[in-house]
Amino acid sequence: MACKKKKKGKGCGGGGCCVPYDAAGERSRNRPLFFYGFIRGDYMEFSDNFRRSLHFVFGNEGGLSNHPADRGGPTMMGITSGTLAAANKQGIVSCKDIRKLTREEAAEIYEVNYWERSHANDMPWPLCCLHFDAAVNSGIGVAGRLLQRTLNSLFHTELLVDGAIGPQTLRELKRVLALG
């Protein structure tokens, strides 16, 4: 999807940066993602915290990349080709070519495989954004261990640092957050 909105003779950068539907539900490719999704709040059916967190992640992740030093191989909007293949097998997206991954498909992958699996959806803003970003960049288990170590170290909880954000970790997090 290329943006038809021109800025100093150039589009917004293309690469799936535009939302395919306008506010009336009509197909439109001339509005950047942030216009509908993050100002108006009507992008897809995501929670406000997820939209805000996704905006943060998309702001840090570029388009197509295949840097030799990147262990993930070809990457689009932070989604590796391996992650895309797994999401395709799970039925989250139908796309199989990392170069053709749309922003909407990347958002679906982020929601299912990172936002929900990391339990960022069970956390308040801005903690949910930080935890989600850690899950995206370091893996869900690393993000979970970071949260558990932080709770143990700063709040003297006695959580098993295993990276699994389960009922005990969520209960302790809720208790700690209630302390104000």
PDB file of C-alpha atoms in Angstrom:
ATOM      1  CA  MET A   1       0.000   0.000   0.000  1.00  0.00           C
ATOM      2  CA  ALA A   2       1.477   3.307  -0.966  1.00  0.00           C
ATOM      3  CA  CYS A   3       0.257   6.533   0.519  1.00  0.00           C
ATOM      4  CA  LYS A   4      -1.314   8.986  -1.918  1.00  0.00           C
ATOM      5  CA  LYS A   5      -0.849  11.839   0.524  1.00  0.00           C
ATOM      6  CA  LYS A   6       2.179  13.791  -0.643  1.00  0.00           C
ATOM      7  CA  LYS A   7       4.631  15.498   1.639  1.00  0.00           C
ATOM      8  CA  LYS A   8       7.373  17.522  -0.036  1.00  0.00           C
ATOM      9  CA  GLY A   9       6.922  15.485  -3.191  1.00  0.00           C
ATOM     10  CA  LYS A  10       7.156  12.141  -1.437  1.00  0.00           C
ATOM     11  CA  GLY A  11       4.582   9.743  -0.041  1.00  0.00           C
ATOM     12  CA  CYS A  12       4.579   8.802   3.622  1.00  0.00           C
ATOM     13  CA  GLY A  13       7.027   6.024   2.866  1.00  0.00           C
ATOM     14  CA  GLY A  14       4.671   3.295   1.701  1.00  0.00           C
ATOM     15  CA  GLY A  15       5.250  -0.192   3.019  1.00  0.00           C
ATOM     16  CA  GLY A  16       1.756  -0.675   4.373  1.00  0.00           C
ATOM     17  CA  CYS A  17       1.705   2.451   6.492  1.00  0.00           C
ATOM     18  CA  CYS A  18      -1.829   3.404   5.586  1.00  0.00           C
ATOM     19  CA  VAL A  19      -5.141   2.124   6.853  1.00  0.00           C
ATOM     20  CA  PRO A  20      -7.283   0.585   4.095  1.00  0.00           C
ATOM     21  CA  TYR A  21     -10.638   1.941   5.380  1.00  0.00           C
ATOM     22  CA  ASP A  22     -11.758   5.409   6.301  1.00  0.00           C
ATOM     23  CA  ALA A  23     -14.129   6.343   9.126  1.00  0.00           C
ATOM     24  CA  ALA A  24     -17.186   5.552   6.981  1.00  0.00           C
ATOM     25  CA  GLY A  25     -15.841   2.094   6.208  1.00  0.00           C
ATOM     26  CA  GLU A  26     -14.941   3.032   2.641  1.00  0.00           C
ATOM     27  CA  ARG A  27     -11.723   1.724   1.162  1.00  0.00           C
ATOM     28  CA  SER A  28      -9.147   4.470   1.486  1.00  0.00           C
ATOM     29  CA  ARG A  29      -5.397   4.499   1.238  1.00  0.00           C
ATOM     30  CA  ASN A  30      -4.769   8.170   1.739  1.00  0.00           C
ATOM     31  CA  ARG A  31      -4.828   8.376   5.522  1.00  0.00           C
ATOM     32  CA  PRO A  32      -1.752   7.443   7.530  1.00  0.00           C
ATOM     33  CA  LEU A  33      -2.230   4.784  10.217  1.00  0.00           C
ATOM     34  CA  PHE A  34      -1.946   7.206  13.103  1.00  0.00           C
ATOM     35  CA  PHE A  35      -4.777   9.392  11.749  1.00  0.00           C
ATOM     36  CA  TYR A  36      -7.472   6.789  12.205  1.00  0.00           C
ATOM     37  CA  GLY A  37      -5.907   4.449  14.682  1.00  0.00           C
ATOM     38  CA  PHE A  38      -4.298   6.610  17.238  1.00  0.00           C
ATOM     39  CA  ILE A  39      -6.049   9.943  17.108  1.00  0.00           C
ATOM     40  CA  ARG A  40      -9.611   8.883  16.323  1.00  0.00           C
ATOM     41  CA  GLY A  41      -9.416   5.525  18.089  1.00  0.00           C
ATOM     42  CA  ASP A  42     -11.353   3.532  15.502  1.00  0.00           C
ATOM     43  CA  TYR A  43      -8.553   1.412  14.021  1.00  0.00           C
ATOM     44  CA  MET A  44      -9.609  -2.221  14.025  1.00  0.00           C
ATOM     45  CA  GLU A  45     -11.105  -3.508  17.273  1.00  0.00           C
ATOM     46  CA  PHE A  46      -8.119  -3.213  19.566  1.00  0.00           C
ATOM     47  CA  SER A  47      -8.177  -1.878  23.098  1.00  0.00           C
ATOM     48  CA  ASP A  48      -6.943   1.650  23.615  1.00  0.00           C
ATOM     49  CA  ASN A  49      -3.857   0.421  25.504  1.00  0.00           C
ATOM     50  CA  PHE A  50      -3.018  -2.012  22.727  1.00  0.00           C
ATOM     51  CA  ARG A  51      -3.400   0.693  20.063  1.00  0.00           C
ATOM     52  CA  ARG A  52      -1.164   3.030  22.015  1.00  0.00           C
ATOM     53  CA  SER A  53       1.405   0.304  22.635  1.00  0.00           C
ATOM     54  CA  LEU A  54       1.288  -0.827  19.014  1.00  0.00           C
ATOM     55  CA  HIS A  55       1.868   2.765  17.922  1.00  0.00           C
ATOM     56  CA  PHE A  56       4.968   2.822  20.151  1.00  0.00           C
ATOM     57  CA  VAL A  57       6.278  -0.472  18.717  1.00  0.00           C
ATOM     58  CA  PHE A  58       5.549   0.511  15.104  1.00  0.00           C
ATOM     59  CA  GLY A  59       7.344   3.803  15.771  1.00  0.00           C
ATOM     60  CA  ASN A  60      10.484   1.866  16.657  1.00  0.00           C
ATOM     61  CA  GLU A  61      10.235  -0.836  13.997  1.00  0.00           C
ATOM     62  CA  GLY A  62      10.956  -0.025  10.379  1.00  0.00           C
ATOM     63  CA  GLY A  63       9.788  -1.504   7.122  1.00  0.00           C
ATOM     64  CA  LEU A  64      11.578  -4.325   5.375  1.00  0.00           C
ATOM     65  CA  SER A  65      15.017  -5.128   6.776  1.00  0.00           C
ATOM     66  CA  ASN A  66      17.480  -7.905   6.123  1.00  0.00           C
ATOM     67  CA  HIS A  67      20.582  -6.847   8.028  1.00  0.00           C
ATOM     68  CA  PRO A  68      23.306  -9.528   8.156  1.00  0.00           C
ATOM     69  CA  ALA A  69      23.828  -8.961  11.891  1.00  0.00           C
ATOM     70  CA  ASP A  70      20.132  -9.498  12.668  1.00  0.00           C
ATOM     71  CA  ARG A  71      19.674 -13.126  13.767  1.00  0.00           C
ATOM     72  CA  GLY A  72      15.987 -12.996  12.811  1.00  0.00           C
ATOM     73  CA  GLY A  73      16.686 -12.782   9.101  1.00  0.00           C
ATOM     74  CA  PRO A  74      14.298 -10.807   6.881  1.00  0.00           C
ATOM     75  CA  THR A  75      12.024  -8.622   9.013  1.00  0.00           C
ATOM     76  CA  MET A  76       9.029  -6.411   8.237  1.00  0.00           C
ATOM     77  CA  MET A  77       7.723  -3.969  10.872  1.00  0.00           C
ATOM     78  CA  GLY A  78       9.547  -5.994  13.520  1.00  0.00           C
ATOM     79  CA  ILE A  79       7.999  -9.310  12.420  1.00  0.00           C
ATOM     80  CA  THR A  80      10.609 -11.890  11.409  1.00  0.00           C
ATOM     81  CA  SER A  81      10.002 -14.346   8.601  1.00  0.00           C
ATOM     82  CA  GLY A  82       9.968 -17.138  11.225  1.00  0.00           C
ATOM     83  CA  THR A  83       7.327 -15.334  13.270  1.00  0.00           C
ATOM     84  CA  LEU A  84       5.281 -14.785  10.118  1.00  0.00           C
ATOM     85  CA  ALA A  85       5.517 -18.495   9.203  1.00  0.00           C
ATOM     86  CA  ALA A  86       4.360 -19.465  12.710  1.00  0.00           C
ATOM     87  CA  ALA A  87       1.464 -16.955  12.573  1.00  0.00           C
ATOM     88  CA  ASN A  88       0.465 -18.342   9.192  1.00  0.00           C
ATOM     89  CA  LYS A  89       0.429 -21.890  10.604  1.00  0.00           C
ATOM     90  CA  GLN A  90      -1.679 -20.657  13.544  1.00  0.00           C
ATOM     91  CA  GLY A  91      -4.182 -19.145  11.115  1.00  0.00           C
ATOM     92  CA  ILE A  92      -3.607 -15.601  12.380  1.00  0.00           C
ATOM     93  CA  VAL A  93      -2.652 -14.320   8.927  1.00  0.00           C
ATOM     94  CA  SER A  94      -2.724 -15.726   5.408  1.00  0.00           C
ATOM     95  CA  CYS A  95       0.397 -13.890   4.248  1.00  0.00           C
ATOM     96  CA  LYS A  96       3.435 -16.094   3.617  1.00  0.00           C
ATOM     97  CA  ASP A  97       5.833 -13.553   2.097  1.00  0.00           C
ATOM     98  CA  ILE A  98       7.458 -11.198   4.606  1.00  0.00           C
ATOM     99  CA  ARG A  99       7.757  -8.552   1.874  1.00  0.00           C
ATOM    100  CA  LYS A 100       3.966  -8.491   1.457  1.00  0.00           C
ATOM    101  CA  LEU A 101       3.053  -8.318   5.154  1.00  0.00           C
ATOM    102  CA  THR A 102       0.555  -5.489   5.767  1.00  0.00           C
ATOM    103  CA  ARG A 103       0.390  -3.301   8.827  1.00  0.00           C
ATOM    104  CA  GLU A 104      -2.982  -4.847   9.703  1.00  0.00           C
ATOM    105  CA  GLU A 105      -1.501  -8.368   9.582  1.00  0.00           C
ATOM    106  CA  ALA A 106       1.489  -7.279  11.667  1.00  0.00           C
ATOM    107  CA  ALA A 107      -0.947  -5.800  14.209  1.00  0.00           C
ATOM    108  CA  GLU A 108      -2.844  -9.113  14.389  1.00  0.00           C
ATOM    109  CA  ILE A 109       0.405 -11.016  14.978  1.00  0.00           C
ATOM    110  CA  TYR A 110       1.459  -8.549  17.661  1.00  0.00           C
ATOM    111  CA  GLU A 111      -1.917  -8.760  19.390  1.00  0.00           C
ATOM    112  CA  VAL A 112      -2.201 -12.554  19.473  1.00  0.00           C
ATOM    113  CA  ASN A 113       1.411 -13.644  19.862  1.00  0.00           C
ATOM    114  CA  TYR A 114       2.827 -10.838  21.980  1.00  0.00           C
ATOM    115  CA  TRP A 115       0.142  -8.662  23.608  1.00  0.00           C
ATOM    116  CA  GLU A 116      -2.114 -11.463  24.804  1.00  0.00           C
ATOM    117  CA  ARG A 117       0.543 -14.150  25.403  1.00  0.00           C
ATOM    118  CA  SER A 118       2.676 -11.768  27.481  1.00  0.00           C
ATOM    119  CA  HIS A 119      -0.393 -10.703  29.498  1.00  0.00           C
ATOM    120  CA  ALA A 120       0.300  -7.064  28.691  1.00  0.00           C
ATOM    121  CA  ASN A 121      -3.491  -6.817  28.318  1.00  0.00           C
ATOM    122  CA  ASP A 122      -3.742  -7.450  32.076  1.00  0.00           C
ATOM    123  CA  MET A 123      -1.550  -4.457  32.943  1.00  0.00           C
ATOM    124  CA  PRO A 124      -2.290  -0.744  33.220  1.00  0.00           C
ATOM    125  CA  TRP A 125      -0.819   1.958  31.006  1.00  0.00           C
ATOM    126  CA  PRO A 126       2.173   2.575  30.669  1.00  0.00           C
ATOM    127  CA  LEU A 127       3.408  -0.689  32.198  1.00  0.00           C
ATOM    128  CA  CYS A 128       1.546  -2.660  29.517  1.00  0.00           C
ATOM    129  CA  CYS A 129       3.417  -0.754  26.799  1.00  0.00           C
ATOM    130  CA  LEU A 130       6.825  -1.350  28.376  1.00  0.00           C
ATOM    131  CA  HIS A 131       6.101  -5.040  28.960  1.00  0.00           C
ATOM    132  CA  PHE A 132       4.738  -5.477  25.420  1.00  0.00           C
ATOM    133  CA  ASP A 133       7.788  -3.779  23.913  1.00  0.00           C
ATOM    134  CA  ALA A 134      10.087  -6.014  25.975  1.00  0.00           C
ATOM    135  CA  ALA A 135       8.157  -9.088  24.781  1.00  0.00           C
ATOM    136  CA  VAL A 136       8.469  -7.985  21.154  1.00  0.00           C
ATOM    137  CA  ASN A 137      12.177  -7.181  21.355  1.00  0.00           C
ATOM    138  CA  SER A 138      13.434  -9.800  23.799  1.00  0.00           C
ATOM    139  CA  GLY A 139      10.800 -12.519  23.793  1.00  0.00           C
ATOM    140  CA  ILE A 140       7.852 -13.233  26.046  1.00  0.00           C
ATOM    141  CA  GLY A 141       9.861 -15.303  28.527  1.00  0.00           C
ATOM    142  CA  VAL A 142      12.558 -12.646  28.929  1.00  0.00           C
ATOM    143  CA  ALA A 143       9.910  -9.944  29.445  1.00  0.00           C
ATOM    144  CA  GLY A 144       8.204 -12.149  32.037  1.00  0.00           C
ATOM    145  CA  ARG A 145      11.453 -12.807  33.906  1.00  0.00           C
ATOM    146  CA  LEU A 146      12.262  -9.091  33.878  1.00  0.00           C
ATOM    147  CA  LEU A 147       8.883  -8.296  35.440  1.00  0.00           C
ATOM    148  CA  GLN A 148       9.237 -11.071  38.041  1.00  0.00           C
ATOM    149  CA  ARG A 149      12.792 -10.052  38.979  1.00  0.00           C
ATOM    150  CA  THR A 150      11.667  -6.429  39.285  1.00  0.00           C
ATOM    151  CA  LEU A 151       8.764  -7.348  41.566  1.00  0.00           C
ATOM    152  CA  ASN A 152      11.032  -9.541  43.694  1.00  0.00           C
ATOM    153  CA  SER A 153      13.817  -6.982  43.906  1.00  0.00           C
ATOM    154  CA  LEU A 154      11.856  -3.789  44.454  1.00  0.00           C
ATOM    155  CA  PHE A 155       8.803  -5.082  46.293  1.00  0.00           C
ATOM    156  CA  HIS A 156      10.182  -8.157  48.054  1.00  0.00           C
ATOM    157  CA  THR A 157       7.741 -10.568  46.472  1.00  0.00           C
ATOM    158  CA  GLU A 158       8.801 -14.198  46.325  1.00  0.00           C
ATOM    159  CA  LEU A 159       7.904 -15.074  42.774  1.00  0.00           C
ATOM    160  CA  LEU A 160       9.525 -17.922  40.916  1.00  0.00           C
ATOM    161  CA  VAL A 161      11.464 -16.232  38.115  1.00  0.00           C
ATOM    162  CA  ASP A 162      10.415 -18.539  35.290  1.00  0.00           C
ATOM    163  CA  GLY A 163       9.134 -16.044  32.722  1.00  0.00           C
ATOM    164  CA  ALA A 164       5.578 -17.382  32.886  1.00  0.00           C
ATOM    165  CA  ILE A 165       3.139 -14.599  33.704  1.00  0.00           C
ATOM    166  CA  GLY A 166       0.457 -16.601  35.436  1.00  0.00           C
ATOM    167  CA  PRO A 167      -2.064 -16.045  38.234  1.00  0.00           C
ATOM    168  CA  GLN A 168       0.573 -15.663  40.968  1.00  0.00           C
ATOM    169  CA  THR A 169       2.597 -13.042  39.091  1.00  0.00           C
ATOM    170  CA  LEU A 170      -0.559 -11.152  38.132  1.00  0.00           C
ATOM    171  CA  ARG A 171      -1.843 -11.285  41.714  1.00  0.00           C
ATOM    172  CA  GLU A 172       1.449  -9.873  43.058  1.00  0.00           C
ATOM    173  CA  LEU A 173       1.527  -7.225  40.345  1.00  0.00           C
ATOM    174  CA  LYS A 174      -2.004  -6.144  41.208  1.00  0.00           C
ATOM    175  CA  ARG A 175      -1.090  -6.010  44.920  1.00  0.00           C
ATOM    176  CA  VAL A 176       2.003  -3.926  44.209  1.00  0.00           C
ATOM    177  CA  LEU A 177       0.137  -1.545  41.920  1.00  0.00           C
ATOM    178  CA  ALA A 178      -2.522  -1.045  44.604  1.00  0.00           C
ATOM    179  CA  LEU A 179       0.198   0.265  46.941  1.00  0.00           C
ATOM    180  CA  GLY A 180       0.256   3.400  44.802  1.00  0.00           C
TER     181      GLY A 180
END
